Coordinates of C-alpha atoms in Angstrom, one line a residue:
X1 CA -5.4 50.1 -9.2
X2 CA -8.4 48.4 -9.7
X3 CA -7.6 47.0 -13.4
X4 CA -4.2 46.4 -12.5
X5 CA -5.0 42.8 -10.8
X6 CA -6.9 41.2 -13.6
X7 CA -4.2 42.5 -16.2
X8 CA -1.7 40.9 -14.1
X9 CA -3.7 37.6 -13.9
X10 CA -3.9 37.7 -17.8
X11 CA -0.3 38.0 -18.2
X12 CA 0.4 35.2 -15.9
X13 CA -1.8 32.9 -17.7
X14 CA -0.3 33.7 -21.0
X15 CA 3.4 33.4 -19.9
X16 CA 2.1 30.1 -18.0
X17 CA 0.8 28.6 -21.3
X18 CA 4.0 29.9 -23.2
X19 CA 6.2 28.1 -20.6
X20 CA 4.2 24.8 -20.9
X21 CA 4.6 25.0 -24.7
X22 CA 8.2 25.8 -24.7
X23 CA 9.5 23.7 -21.8
X24 CA 6.9 20.9 -20.5
X25 CA 6.7 19.4 -23.9
X26 CA 10.3 19.0 -24.5
X27 CA 11.9 15.5 -23.0
X28 CA 15.2 15.5 -20.8
X29 CA 15.9 15.6 -17.4
X30 CA 17.7 18.9 -17.8
X31 CA 14.9 20.4 -19.4
X32 CA 12.6 19.3 -16.5
X33 CA 15.3 20.9 -14.1
X34 CA 15.3 24.0 -16.1
X35 CA 11.4 24.4 -16.0
X36 CA 11.1 23.3 -12.4
X37 CA 10.7 26.9 -11.1
X38 CA 9.2 28.1 -14.0
X39 CA 6.2 25.7 -13.2
X40 CA 6.4 26.8 -9.7
X41 CA 4.5 30.1 -10.4
X42 CA 5.1 33.4 -9.5
X43 CA 3.1 36.8 -10.4
X44 CA 5.4 37.4 -13.9
X45 CA 5.8 41.1 -13.0
X46 CA 8.4 41.7 -15.2
X47 CA 6.7 40.3 -18.7
X48 CA 4.2 42.5 -17.5
X49 CA 6.0 45.6 -17.5
X50 CA 7.6 44.3 -21.1
X51 CA 3.9 44.1 -22.5
X52 CA 2.6 47.4 -20.8
X53 CA 5.7 49.5 -22.2
X54 CA 5.2 48.2 -25.6
X55 CA 1.4 48.8 -25.5
X56 CA 2.4 52.3 -24.2
X57 CA 4.2 53.1 -27.1
X58 CA 2.2 51.1 -30.0
X59 CA -1.2 50.0 -29.1
X60 CA -1.8 46.1 -30.3
X61 CA 2.0 45.4 -30.0
X62 CA 1.4 42.5 -27.5
X63 CA 1.3 39.6 -30.0
X64 CA 4.4 40.8 -31.6
X65 CA 6.2 41.4 -28.2
X66 CA 5.2 38.2 -26.3
X67 CA 8.3 35.8 -26.8
X68 CA 10.3 39.2 -25.3
X69 CA 8.0 39.0 -22.3
X70 CA 8.8 35.4 -21.9
X71 CA 12.6 36.0 -22.1
X72 CA 12.6 38.0 -18.9
X73 CA 10.6 35.5 -16.8
X74 CA 13.4 32.9 -17.9
X75 CA 16.0 35.4 -17.4
X76 CA 14.6 36.2 -13.8
X77 CA 14.3 32.3 -13.1
X78 CA 17.9 31.7 -14.3
X79 CA 19.1 34.2 -11.4
X80 CA 17.0 32.7 -8.8
X81 CA 18.3 29.1 -9.6
X82 CA 22.0 30.5 -9.4
X83 CA 20.9 32.5 -6.2
X84 CA 19.8 29.4 -4.4
X85 CA 22.9 27.8 -5.2
X86 CA 25.0 30.6 -3.8
X87 CA 22.5 31.0 -0.9
X88 CA 22.1 27.0 -0.3
X89 CA 18.7 27.6 0.2
X90 CA 16.6 24.7 0.1
X91 CA 12.8 26.2 -0.8
X92 CA 11.8 28.7 -3.2
X93 CA 8.2 29.4 -4.2
X94 CA 7.1 26.5 -2.0
X95 CA 8.8 23.7 -4.0
X96 CA 12.6 22.4 -3.2
X97 CA 15.2 24.5 -5.0
X98 CA 16.8 23.3 -8.4
X99 CA 20.0 22.0 -7.0
X100 CA 18.4 20.5 -4.0
X101 CA 15.9 18.4 -5.9
X102 CA 18.6 17.3 -8.3
X103 CA 22.3 18.2 -7.4
X104 CA 24.4 21.3 -7.6
X105 CA 25.7 20.7 -11.2
X106 CA 22.3 19.9 -12.6
X107 CA 21.2 23.3 -10.9
X108 CA 24.0 25.4 -12.6
X109 CA 23.5 23.8 -15.9
X110 CA 19.9 24.4 -15.5
X111 CA 20.5 28.2 -15.0
X112 CA 22.9 28.1 -18.0
X113 CA 20.2 26.7 -20.2
X114 CA 17.5 29.7 -19.4
X115 CA 20.0 32.1 -19.4
X116 CA 20.6 30.8 -23.3
X117 CA 16.9 30.3 -24.1
X118 CA 16.1 33.9 -23.2
X119 CA 18.3 35.1 -25.8
X120 CA 16.7 32.6 -28.0
X121 CA 13.2 34.1 -27.3
X122 CA 14.4 37.6 -27.6
X123 CA 15.0 36.7 -31.3
X124 CA 11.6 35.4 -31.7
X125 CA 9.9 38.7 -31.4
X126 CA 8.3 40.3 -34.4
X127 CA 10.3 43.4 -35.1
X128 CA 12.8 44.9 -37.0
X129 CA 16.6 43.6 -36.9
X130 CA 17.7 46.9 -35.1
X131 CA 15.3 46.9 -32.6
X132 CA 15.8 43.3 -31.7
X133 CA 20.1 44.0 -31.5
X134 CA 19.2 46.6 -29.2
X135 CA 16.9 44.6 -27.1
X136 CA 19.1 41.9 -27.0
X137 CA 21.9 44.4 -25.8
X138 CA 19.8 45.6 -23.1
X139 CA 19.3 42.2 -22.0
X140 CA 23.0 41.2 -22.4
X141 CA 23.9 44.1 -20.1
X142 CA 21.5 43.6 -17.5
X143 CA 22.7 40.1 -17.0
X144 CA 26.3 41.3 -16.4
X145 CA 24.7 44.0 -13.9
X146 CA 22.7 41.6 -12.1
X147 CA 26.1 39.4 -11.6
X148 CA 27.9 42.4 -10.1
X149 CA 25.0 43.2 -7.9
X150 CA 24.9 39.7 -6.4
X151 CA 28.6 39.9 -5.8
X152 CA 28.2 43.2 -4.1
X153 CA 25.4 41.6 -2.0
X154 CA 27.4 39.1 -1.0
X155 CA 30.2 41.1 -0.1
X156 CA 27.8 43.2 2.3
X157 CA 27.6 40.1 4.2
X158 CA 31.0 40.4 5.8
X159 CA 30.6 44.1 6.7
X160 CA 28.5 46.5 9.0
X161 CA 29.4 49.7 7.5
X162 CA 27.9 49.8 4.4
X163 CA 26.6 53.2 2.9
X164 CA 23.3 54.2 1.6
X165 CA 24.8 55.0 -1.3
X166 CA 26.5 51.6 -1.7
X167 CA 23.2 49.8 -0.9
X168 CA 21.2 51.8 -3.7
X169 CA 24.2 50.7 -6.4
X170 CA 23.9 47.2 -5.4
X171 CA 19.7 47.3 -5.5
X172 CA 20.3 48.9 -8.8
X173 CA 22.2 46.2 -10.2
X174 CA 20.8 43.2 -8.5
X175 CA 17.1 44.3 -9.0
X176 CA 16.5 47.5 -10.8
X177 CA 18.3 46.7 -14.1
X178 CA 16.2 43.8 -14.8
X179 CA 12.9 46.0 -14.6
X180 CA 14.7 48.6 -16.7
X181 CA 15.6 46.2 -19.1
X182 CA 12.1 44.8 -19.1
X183 CA 10.4 48.4 -19.9
X184 CA 13.2 49.2 -22.3
X185 CA 13.1 46.1 -24.5
X186 CA 9.3 46.6 -24.6
X187 CA 9.6 50.1 -25.9
X188 CA 12.2 49.4 -28.3
X189 CA 10.7 46.4 -30.0
X190 CA 7.2 48.3 -30.0
X191 CA 9.1 50.8 -32.2
X192 CA 9.8 53.8 -29.3
X193 CA 12.2 56.5 -30.0
X194 CA 15.1 57.0 -28.2
X195 CA 13.9 59.4 -25.5
X196 CA 10.7 57.0 -24.8
X197 CA 13.2 54.1 -24.5
X198 CA 15.3 56.3 -22.3
X199 CA 12.5 57.1 -20.0
X200 CA 10.8 53.6 -19.8
X201 CA 14.5 52.4 -18.7
X202 CA 14.7 54.9 -16.0
X203 CA 11.3 54.2 -14.8
X204 CA 12.1 50.2 -14.5
X205 CA 15.4 51.2 -12.8
X206 CA 13.6 53.4 -10.2
X207 CA 10.6 51.2 -9.8
X208 CA 12.6 48.1 -9.5
X209 CA 14.9 49.7 -6.5
X210 CA 11.5 50.6 -4.8
X211 CA 10.5 46.9 -5.2
X212 CA 13.8 45.7 -3.4
X213 CA 13.2 48.2 -0.7
X214 CA 9.5 46.7 0.0
X215 CA 11.0 43.3 -0.1
X216 CA 13.2 44.6 3.0
X217 CA 9.9 45.9 4.6
X218 CA 8.0 42.6 3.9
X219 CA 11.0 40.7 5.3
X220 CA 10.5 42.6 8.6
X221 CA 6.6 43.3 8.9
X222 CA 4.7 40.3 7.0
X223 CA 3.9 37.3 9.2
X224 CA 5.4 34.0 7.8
X225 CA 1.9 32.4 7.2
X226 CA 1.0 35.5 4.4
X227 CA 4.6 35.9 3.1
X228 CA 5.8 32.0 3.1
X229 CA 9.2 33.2 4.4
X230 CA 10.7 33.5 7.6
X231 CA 9.9 36.9 9.2
X232 CA 12.7 39.0 10.6
X233 CA 15.5 36.9 9.0
X234 CA 17.0 40.1 7.7
X235 CA 17.4 41.3 11.2
X236 CA 18.6 38.0 12.7
X237 CA 21.4 37.7 9.8
X238 CA 22.4 41.4 10.2
X239 CA 21.6 41.9 6.6
X240 CA 22.8 45.5 5.2
X241 CA 19.4 46.5 4.0
X242 CA 18.1 50.5 3.8
X243 CA 16.5 49.7 6.9
X244 CA 19.6 48.5 8.7
X245 CA 21.6 51.6 7.3
X246 CA 19.0 53.8 8.3
X247 CA 18.6 52.9 11.6
X248 CA 22.7 53.0 12.0
X249 CA 22.5 56.5 10.6
X250 CA 19.5 57.5 13.4
X251 CA 21.6 55.6 16.3
X252 CA 19.6 52.7 16.4
X253 CA 21.3 49.6 17.5
X254 CA 19.6 46.4 15.5
X255 CA 23.0 44.3 15.7
X256 CA 21.2 43.0 19.3
X257 CA 18.8 41.3 17.1
X258 CA 21.2 39.0 15.5
X259 CA 20.1 35.9 16.9
X260 CA 17.3 33.7 17.2
X261 CA 14.1 35.8 17.3
X262 CA 10.8 35.4 18.7
X263 CA 7.7 36.8 17.7
X264 CA 8.0 39.3 20.5
X265 CA 11.4 40.1 19.8
X266 CA 10.4 41.0 16.2
X267 CA 7.4 43.3 17.6
X268 CA 10.0 44.8 19.7
X269 CA 12.4 45.7 16.7
X270 CA 9.4 46.9 14.9
X271 CA 8.0 49.2 17.4
X272 CA 11.7 50.5 17.9
X273 CA 12.0 51.4 14.3
X274 CA 8.9 52.9 13.9
X275 CA 9.0 55.1 17.1
X276 CA 12.6 56.3 16.0
X277 CA 11.2 57.2 12.4
X278 CA 13.5 54.5 10.4
X279 CA 10.4 53.0 8.9
X280 CA 8.8 56.2 7.6
X281 CA 11.9 57.3 6.3
X282 CA 12.9 54.3 4.3
X283 CA 9.3 54.2 3.0
X284 CA 9.3 57.7 1.9
X285 CA 12.6 56.9 -0.1
X286 CA 10.8 54.2 -1.8
X287 CA 7.8 56.3 -2.9
X288 CA 9.8 59.1 -3.9
X289 CA 11.4 56.6 -6.6
X290 CA 8.1 55.8 -7.7
X291 CA 6.7 59.3 -7.9
X292 CA 9.8 60.0 -10.0
X293 CA 9.4 57.5 -12.3
X294 CA 5.6 58.3 -12.8
X295 CA 7.1 61.6 -14.0
X296 CA 9.3 60.3 -16.5
X297 CA 6.3 58.4 -18.3
X298 CA 4.8 62.0 -19.1
X299 CA 6.9 61.5 -22.2
X300 CA 4.5 58.8 -23.4
X301 CA 1.1 59.8 -25.0
X302 CA -1.9 59.4 -22.3
X303 CA -3.3 55.6 -22.4
X304 CA -4.7 52.8 -20.2
X305 CA -1.3 51.3 -20.7
X306 CA 0.9 54.3 -19.4
X307 CA -1.8 54.2 -16.3
X308 CA -1.3 50.9 -15.6
X309 CA 2.5 51.0 -15.9
X310 CA 2.1 53.6 -13.1
X311 CA -0.1 51.6 -11.3
X312 CA 2.5 48.7 -11.3
X313 CA 5.2 51.0 -9.3
X314 CA 2.7 51.7 -6.7
X315 CA 1.8 48.4 -6.4
X316 CA 5.6 47.7 -6.1
X317 CA 5.8 49.7 -2.8
X318 CA 2.0 48.5 -1.2
X319 CA 2.4 45.0 -1.6
X320 CA 2.8 42.7 1.2
X321 CA 4.0 39.4 -0.5

């Protein structure tokens, strides 16, 4: 994956420049609120998936597809703004959340602005009209699925019997579908055929699910000074993650950790989950999703970009932040 990191940095720089031109140079308080989280940074992974998918289909397509790459980052940020409102979170990416810095009505409107502008950016891609209509439909469907996934996730907060099947459906909709749309939109706008676009969609869906599973690992295993988050928060809240569900199936009681946790408590939980094989089982499921995704990409011609897409999947299940 030696070439992936510089590629991701390059994409992030390009997206940051587009954010500056399209948001920071436009006056108005609502526009400033809309740009707030965009300016707070981020890995820009979804735009990278758009561009790599396009390049894997048609080399040299990046300049034509850049507005669509920005659309995916803007869509992702709109979901974060609204998630923060629903969760009443005060910090995101090291800065105050939009509804905290302004107020809740402004936060709602700021998210709505980004939702609308995402479709504006899709329309600015240089591609045939039929391809742009299909790309727009892919993004619209993803947005609807994300809302359903978020609703399922909130409903799970009141249950202790969530099944693995239910969890996977929730994660597919909440996280997987936007990566799926990113890959399929890139392939569609670059002129990919139906089989190529379908393979890219499935690739994005599987790797997006694996991405969320890895997030569950990061919450448990990564110290706060590295992750920037409260370690073990899922344990403390009794969140129905795949780790929690797998532990329950194996007879490991994690509900005893639904309280304030010391570093020693977290270490004890990690040891218990490791000794019982829970962490290995969950990690293997994430890796299997990535392996399956990479097999799907065999329909595309060999290229540097196809390999980088495969590296993205591997990065998703090995990252620690």
